[in-house]
């Protein structure tokens, strides 16, 4: 099924405003709202009333919080925005089990989130997982990722991150359902916007705010080693996921250009230390690309790399992405790859794609809105990727620099 949920019609996404937008109220740190009310001589319980409306209720403006005096409602609406992603288009797929949201932010930047519904099966409870973005665009430039085609626009602020979650939670609440998991695997590299991501995780985990358990939150990275080390020092209980995609440096240089800055041994070494320090299993994500990273040699290299680690590998067939010459690995090839890892004692799961007909992979809908590049540019890109991947399969390392803006 493809289309728009009847209760959530397509929104004509607005143009960028001429003046800076007010800050999002959901991005306020603990105590900031209390301080705002105290500065106006209002009692402390007013902050609790507003926080309840933001995090427990459905208020999209202060005007809806009728327990507040009219004057305070007007001041709040002038000072803050109650929803930074309200300008949103929703598309459905998989019989309604996948909801792709395209959010236009106040400055016109586009970001995406994907809500995936998993019905109860046997002993497994019903789940509702939201994949969210931490940046508009991405500087890492992985060639199999549609976001990589867009380039980098800017970091999201805390409110813009958590409001993707609040938006999805409101949609679920309309059907008397609750969000069960949040994964930072949407647009952008979370560890290149780590301060804001950590603030967002704190807001989502805080019982006084969203109240989602830390172990139901996953933060992904393409391999920003200083960020992983910083997380390890903080000792979080959320899950760390590493977008690995290849266990040989020559090939990962092509698939994850950040590898030219932090190669595989450094990335996996940092993740291994993180698992030891936190006691939490690291998740490794591998996009399976036919004839590129799915060979028996690659499977054995990954088995040798991760053998004995406290780790779990997710094998994910590549989603079709415009302007690349690659396609997903066949099912039987992925199954043989998984068998090699399992034989090495590495927990492995084969994931199935969701929402292919609506471009549910990261960045696809935003890329669609950005328009088609010239045919000649597409041809050059495809030819370059064919040449680079062929060289990588011969073991030749890339001489290209790390992507601009990623990891400086």
Coordinates of C-alpha atoms in Angstrom, one line a residue:
X1 CA 0.0 0.0 0.0
X2 CA 1.3 3.4 -0.9
X3 CA -0.3 6.7 0.0
X4 CA -1.2 9.2 2.7
X5 CA -3.0 8.3 5.9
X6 CA -6.4 9.8 5.8
X7 CA -6.1 11.5 9.2
X8 CA -2.7 12.9 8.1
X9 CA -3.1 14.6 4.7
X10 CA -0.2 15.7 2.6
X11 CA 1.0 19.1 3.8
X12 CA 2.1 21.8 1.3
X13 CA 5.5 22.3 2.8
X14 CA 6.1 26.0 3.6
X15 CA 8.9 28.2 2.4
X16 CA 11.8 29.2 4.7
X17 CA 11.0 32.1 7.0
X18 CA 12.8 35.4 6.7
X19 CA 13.5 35.7 10.4
X20 CA 15.0 33.2 12.8
X21 CA 12.4 30.9 14.4
X22 CA 11.9 30.8 18.2
X23 CA 13.6 27.9 20.0
X24 CA 11.7 24.7 20.5
X25 CA 10.3 24.2 24.0
X26 CA 11.1 20.5 24.0
X27 CA 14.8 21.3 23.7
X28 CA 15.0 23.1 27.0
X29 CA 17.3 21.4 29.5
X30 CA 16.1 20.4 32.9
X31 CA 15.6 23.5 35.0
X32 CA 15.5 26.0 32.1
X33 CA 11.7 26.1 32.0
X34 CA 11.5 26.5 35.8
X35 CA 14.0 29.4 35.4
X36 CA 11.9 31.0 32.7
X37 CA 8.8 31.0 34.9
X38 CA 10.7 32.2 37.9
X39 CA 12.0 35.2 36.0
X40 CA 8.4 36.2 35.4
X41 CA 7.4 35.7 39.1
X42 CA 5.3 32.6 38.3
X43 CA 5.1 29.7 40.7
X44 CA 7.2 26.6 40.0
X45 CA 4.2 24.4 39.3
X46 CA 3.6 26.3 36.1
X47 CA 6.7 24.7 34.6
X48 CA 5.3 21.3 35.5
X49 CA 2.0 22.1 33.9
X50 CA 3.7 23.0 30.7
X51 CA 6.1 20.0 30.7
X52 CA 3.1 17.7 31.1
X53 CA 1.5 19.3 28.1
X54 CA 4.6 19.0 26.1
X55 CA 5.6 15.5 27.0
X56 CA 2.4 13.8 28.2
X57 CA -0.3 15.7 26.3
X58 CA -0.9 16.7 22.7
X59 CA -0.5 20.5 23.1
X60 CA 0.9 22.1 19.9
X61 CA 0.8 25.6 21.3
X62 CA 0.6 27.3 24.7
X63 CA -2.9 28.5 23.8
X64 CA -4.1 24.9 24.3
X65 CA -2.9 24.7 27.9
X66 CA -6.0 26.1 29.5
X67 CA -4.7 25.7 33.1
X68 CA -2.3 28.6 32.4
X69 CA -3.3 32.3 32.8
X70 CA -3.9 33.9 29.4
X71 CA -0.9 36.3 29.8
X72 CA 1.5 33.4 30.4
X73 CA 0.1 31.5 27.4
X74 CA 0.7 34.5 25.2
X75 CA 4.3 34.9 26.5
X76 CA 5.1 31.2 26.1
X77 CA 3.8 31.2 22.5
X78 CA 5.9 34.3 21.7
X79 CA 9.1 32.8 23.3
X80 CA 9.0 29.2 22.1
X81 CA 7.7 26.8 19.5
X82 CA 5.8 23.8 20.7
X83 CA 6.5 21.8 17.5
X84 CA 9.5 22.3 15.3
X85 CA 8.6 19.6 12.8
X86 CA 4.9 20.3 12.4
X87 CA 5.2 20.9 8.7
X88 CA 5.1 17.2 7.8
X89 CA 4.1 14.9 5.0
X90 CA 3.3 11.2 5.7
X91 CA 3.5 8.3 3.3
X92 CA 2.4 4.8 4.1
X93 CA 3.7 1.4 2.9
X94 CA 3.6 -2.3 3.8
X95 CA -0.1 -2.2 4.4
X96 CA 0.3 0.6 6.9
X97 CA 3.2 -1.1 8.8
X98 CA 5.7 1.6 7.7
X99 CA 5.1 5.3 7.9
X100 CA 7.7 7.6 6.3
X101 CA 7.6 11.2 7.5
X102 CA 9.2 14.1 5.6
X103 CA 9.6 17.1 7.9
X104 CA 10.4 20.6 6.7
X105 CA 12.1 22.7 9.4
X106 CA 11.7 26.4 10.0
X107 CA 14.6 27.3 7.7
X108 CA 13.4 25.0 4.9
X109 CA 15.8 22.1 5.7
X110 CA 14.3 18.7 5.0
X111 CA 14.7 15.7 7.4
X112 CA 13.0 12.3 7.6
X113 CA 11.8 9.8 10.2
X114 CA 10.4 6.4 9.7
X115 CA 7.9 4.7 12.0
X116 CA 7.8 0.9 11.7
X117 CA 5.1 -1.3 13.3
X118 CA 5.8 -4.9 14.3
X119 CA 2.7 -6.9 15.3
X120 CA 2.9 -9.3 18.3
X121 CA 4.2 -12.7 17.3
X122 CA 4.2 -15.7 19.7
X123 CA 6.0 -14.5 22.9
X124 CA 7.2 -11.3 21.2
X125 CA 5.2 -8.2 22.1
X126 CA 4.0 -5.6 19.7
X127 CA 6.6 -3.1 18.9
X128 CA 6.6 0.4 17.3
X129 CA 10.1 1.6 16.4
X130 CA 11.0 5.1 15.2
X131 CA 14.1 5.8 13.1
X132 CA 15.1 9.5 13.5
X133 CA 17.5 12.0 12.0
X134 CA 20.2 14.0 13.8
X135 CA 21.4 16.2 10.9
X136 CA 19.9 17.6 7.7
X137 CA 21.9 15.8 5.1
X138 CA 25.2 14.1 5.9
X139 CA 28.9 14.9 5.4
X140 CA 30.0 11.2 5.5
X141 CA 28.9 10.5 1.9
X142 CA 28.4 6.7 1.9
X143 CA 27.6 6.0 -1.8
X144 CA 24.8 3.5 -1.2
X145 CA 22.9 6.0 1.0
X146 CA 20.5 8.5 -0.5
X147 CA 21.3 11.0 2.3
X148 CA 24.9 10.9 1.1
X149 CA 23.8 12.2 -2.3
X150 CA 22.3 15.3 -0.6
X151 CA 25.5 16.5 1.1
X152 CA 25.5 18.2 4.5
X153 CA 23.1 21.1 5.3
X154 CA 23.4 21.5 9.1
X155 CA 23.1 19.9 12.5
X156 CA 19.7 19.6 14.1
X157 CA 19.1 21.2 17.4
X158 CA 17.8 19.2 20.4
X159 CA 14.1 20.1 19.9
X160 CA 14.2 19.2 16.2
X161 CA 15.5 15.8 17.1
X162 CA 13.0 15.0 19.9
X163 CA 10.1 16.6 18.1
X164 CA 10.4 13.8 15.5
X165 CA 9.7 11.4 18.4
X166 CA 6.8 13.5 19.8
X167 CA 5.2 13.8 16.4
X168 CA 5.3 10.0 16.0
X169 CA 4.1 9.5 19.6
X170 CA 1.0 11.7 18.9
X171 CA 0.2 9.6 15.8
X172 CA 0.4 6.4 17.8
X173 CA -1.6 7.8 20.7
X174 CA -4.5 8.4 18.4
X175 CA -4.7 4.6 18.1
X176 CA -4.0 4.0 21.8
X177 CA -0.5 2.8 21.1
X178 CA 2.9 3.8 22.5
X179 CA 6.4 4.1 21.0
X180 CA 8.6 1.3 22.2
X181 CA 12.0 2.0 20.5
X182 CA 13.9 4.9 19.0
X183 CA 17.0 4.5 16.8
X184 CA 19.3 7.3 15.6
X185 CA 19.8 5.8 12.2
X186 CA 18.1 8.4 10.0
X187 CA 19.7 11.3 8.2
X188 CA 23.1 12.4 9.4
X189 CA 26.0 11.1 11.5
X190 CA 24.8 11.3 15.2
X191 CA 28.4 11.4 16.7
X192 CA 29.2 14.5 14.6
X193 CA 26.3 16.2 16.4
X194 CA 27.0 14.5 19.7
X195 CA 26.1 17.2 22.2
X196 CA 22.6 17.7 20.8
X197 CA 22.1 13.9 20.4
X198 CA 23.1 13.4 24.0
X199 CA 20.6 16.1 25.1
X200 CA 17.9 14.4 23.0
X201 CA 18.7 11.0 24.5
X202 CA 18.5 12.6 28.0
X203 CA 15.1 14.1 27.2
X204 CA 13.8 10.8 25.8
X205 CA 15.1 8.8 28.7
X206 CA 14.0 11.2 31.5
X207 CA 11.0 9.9 33.4
X208 CA 9.8 13.5 33.8
X209 CA 9.8 14.1 30.1
X210 CA 9.4 11.3 27.5
X211 CA 10.3 8.4 29.8
X212 CA 11.6 5.8 27.3
X213 CA 14.1 3.3 28.9
X214 CA 17.7 3.7 27.8
X215 CA 17.9 0.1 26.6
X216 CA 15.1 1.0 24.1
X217 CA 17.3 3.6 22.4
X218 CA 20.0 2.9 19.8
X219 CA 22.6 5.5 18.7
X220 CA 24.4 4.7 15.4
X221 CA 27.7 5.8 14.0
X222 CA 29.6 5.3 10.8
X223 CA 32.8 5.2 12.9
X224 CA 33.6 8.5 14.6
X225 CA 36.2 7.1 17.0
X226 CA 36.5 10.1 19.3
X227 CA 32.7 10.1 19.7
X228 CA 32.7 6.4 20.6
X229 CA 35.4 7.0 23.1
X230 CA 33.4 9.9 24.6
X231 CA 30.3 7.7 24.9
X232 CA 32.3 5.0 26.6
X233 CA 33.6 7.5 29.2
X234 CA 29.9 8.5 29.9
X235 CA 28.9 4.8 30.4
X236 CA 25.5 5.0 28.7
X237 CA 23.0 2.1 28.8
X238 CA 21.6 2.7 25.3
X239 CA 22.8 0.5 22.5
X240 CA 25.7 1.6 20.3
X241 CA 25.4 0.6 16.6
X242 CA 28.3 0.8 14.2
X243 CA 27.7 1.0 10.4
X244 CA 30.4 -1.4 9.4
X245 CA 29.5 -2.6 5.9
X246 CA 32.9 -4.2 5.2
X247 CA 35.7 -5.8 7.2
X248 CA 38.5 -4.9 4.7
X249 CA 39.8 -1.3 4.7
X250 CA 40.2 -1.1 1.0
X251 CA 36.5 -1.8 0.5
X252 CA 35.3 0.2 3.5
X253 CA 37.2 3.2 2.2
X254 CA 34.7 3.2 -0.7
X255 CA 31.6 2.3 1.2
X256 CA 32.2 4.4 4.2
X257 CA 34.5 7.3 3.3
X258 CA 35.1 8.2 6.9
X259 CA 37.2 5.0 7.0
X260 CA 40.0 7.0 5.4
X261 CA 40.1 9.0 8.7
X262 CA 39.4 6.1 11.2
X263 CA 40.1 2.7 9.7
X264 CA 38.4 -0.5 10.7
X265 CA 40.8 -1.6 13.4
X266 CA 40.4 1.7 15.2
X267 CA 36.6 1.7 14.9
X268 CA 36.1 -1.9 16.0
X269 CA 38.8 -1.4 18.8
X270 CA 36.8 1.5 20.2
X271 CA 33.5 -0.4 19.9
X272 CA 35.1 -3.4 21.6
X273 CA 36.3 -1.2 24.5
X274 CA 32.8 0.3 24.7
X275 CA 31.3 -3.1 25.1
X276 CA 33.7 -4.1 27.8
X277 CA 33.2 -0.9 29.8
X278 CA 29.4 -0.8 29.6
X279 CA 28.6 -4.5 29.4
X280 CA 26.3 -3.6 26.5
X281 CA 26.5 -5.6 23.2
X282 CA 27.5 -3.5 20.2
X283 CA 25.4 -3.9 17.1
X284 CA 27.1 -3.9 13.7
X285 CA 25.1 -2.9 10.6
X286 CA 26.0 -4.3 7.2
X287 CA 24.3 -3.2 4.0
X288 CA 24.5 -6.1 1.6
X289 CA 25.5 -5.1 -1.9
X290 CA 25.6 -7.7 -4.7
X291 CA 29.1 -8.5 -5.9
X292 CA 30.6 -5.8 -3.8
X293 CA 30.8 -6.7 -0.1
X294 CA 29.0 -10.0 0.0
X295 CA 31.7 -12.4 -1.2
X296 CA 32.9 -15.4 0.8
X297 CA 36.2 -13.5 1.4
X298 CA 34.3 -10.6 2.9
X299 CA 32.2 -12.9 5.1
X300 CA 35.4 -14.7 6.4
X301 CA 37.1 -11.3 7.0
X302 CA 34.1 -10.1 9.1
X303 CA 34.1 -13.4 11.0
X304 CA 37.8 -13.1 11.8
X305 CA 37.3 -9.4 12.8
X306 CA 34.4 -9.9 15.2
X307 CA 35.1 -13.4 16.5
X308 CA 34.8 -13.5 20.3
X309 CA 33.4 -9.9 20.6
X310 CA 30.3 -9.0 22.6
X311 CA 28.6 -8.1 19.3
X312 CA 25.6 -8.7 17.1
X313 CA 25.6 -8.3 13.3
X314 CA 22.5 -7.1 11.3
X315 CA 22.7 -8.0 7.6
X316 CA 20.4 -5.6 5.6
X317 CA 19.8 -5.9 1.8
X318 CA 20.6 -2.6 0.1
X319 CA 17.6 -0.4 -0.7
X320 CA 17.5 0.7 -4.3
X321 CA 19.2 4.2 -4.4
X322 CA 19.2 6.4 -7.5
X323 CA 22.4 7.2 -9.2
X324 CA 24.4 4.1 -7.9
X325 CA 25.2 1.1 -10.0
X326 CA 24.6 -1.4 -7.2
X327 CA 21.7 -3.6 -6.1
X328 CA 20.9 -5.7 -3.1
X329 CA 22.6 -9.1 -2.6
X330 CA 20.3 -12.1 -3.4
X331 CA 18.7 -13.8 -0.4
X332 CA 20.8 -17.0 -0.8
X333 CA 24.0 -15.0 -0.8
X334 CA 23.0 -13.2 2.4
X335 CA 22.1 -16.5 4.0
X336 CA 25.6 -17.9 3.2
X337 CA 27.2 -14.8 4.6
X338 CA 25.2 -15.1 7.8
X339 CA 26.1 -18.8 8.1
X340 CA 29.8 -17.9 8.0
X341 CA 29.3 -15.4 10.9
X342 CA 27.1 -17.8 12.9
X343 CA 29.7 -20.6 12.5
X344 CA 32.2 -18.2 14.1
X345 CA 29.9 -17.8 17.1
X346 CA 28.8 -14.3 16.1
X347 CA 25.1 -13.5 16.7
X348 CA 23.6 -12.5 13.3
X349 CA 20.2 -11.4 12.1
X350 CA 19.1 -10.9 8.5
X351 CA 16.8 -7.9 8.3
X352 CA 14.2 -7.4 5.7
X353 CA 13.6 -4.0 4.1
X354 CA 10.5 -1.9 4.7
X355 CA 8.7 0.6 2.6
X356 CA 10.6 0.2 -0.7
X357 CA 7.7 1.6 -2.7
X358 CA 7.8 4.9 -0.7
X359 CA 11.5 5.4 -0.6
X360 CA 11.7 4.5 3.1
X361 CA 15.5 4.2 3.1
X362 CA 17.4 7.1 4.7
X363 CA 17.2 10.3 2.6
X364 CA 15.3 8.9 -0.4
X365 CA 12.2 11.1 0.0
X366 CA 14.3 14.3 0.7
X367 CA 16.5 13.4 -2.3
X368 CA 13.3 13.1 -4.5
X369 CA 12.2 16.5 -3.4
X370 CA 15.7 18.0 -4.3
X371 CA 15.2 17.0 -8.0
X372 CA 17.1 14.9 -10.4
X373 CA 20.8 15.8 -11.1
X374 CA 22.0 16.1 -14.7
X375 CA 22.2 12.8 -16.5
X376 CA 25.9 13.3 -17.2
X377 CA 26.7 13.8 -13.5
X378 CA 24.8 10.5 -12.7
X379 CA 26.8 8.7 -15.4
X380 CA 30.1 10.0 -14.0
X381 CA 29.1 9.0 -10.5
X382 CA 28.1 5.5 -11.5
X383 CA 31.3 5.0 -13.5
X384 CA 33.4 6.2 -10.6
X385 CA 31.7 3.8 -8.1
X386 CA 32.2 0.9 -10.5
X387 CA 35.9 1.7 -10.8
X388 CA 36.4 2.4 -7.1
X389 CA 34.7 -0.8 -6.0
X390 CA 36.6 -2.9 -8.5
X391 CA 39.9 -1.5 -7.2
X392 CA 38.8 -2.1 -3.6
X393 CA 38.0 -5.7 -4.4
X394 CA 41.6 -6.0 -5.7
X395 CA 42.8 -4.7 -2.3
X396 CA 43.8 -1.2 -3.5
X397 CA 43.3 1.5 -0.8
X398 CA 41.6 4.8 -1.7
X399 CA 43.8 7.8 -2.1
X400 CA 40.9 10.2 -1.7
X401 CA 40.8 12.4 1.4
X402 CA 38.2 12.0 4.1
X403 CA 34.9 13.8 3.4
X404 CA 34.9 17.6 4.1
X405 CA 33.2 18.3 7.4
X406 CA 33.3 14.8 8.7
X407 CA 35.7 14.2 11.5
X408 CA 37.8 17.4 11.6

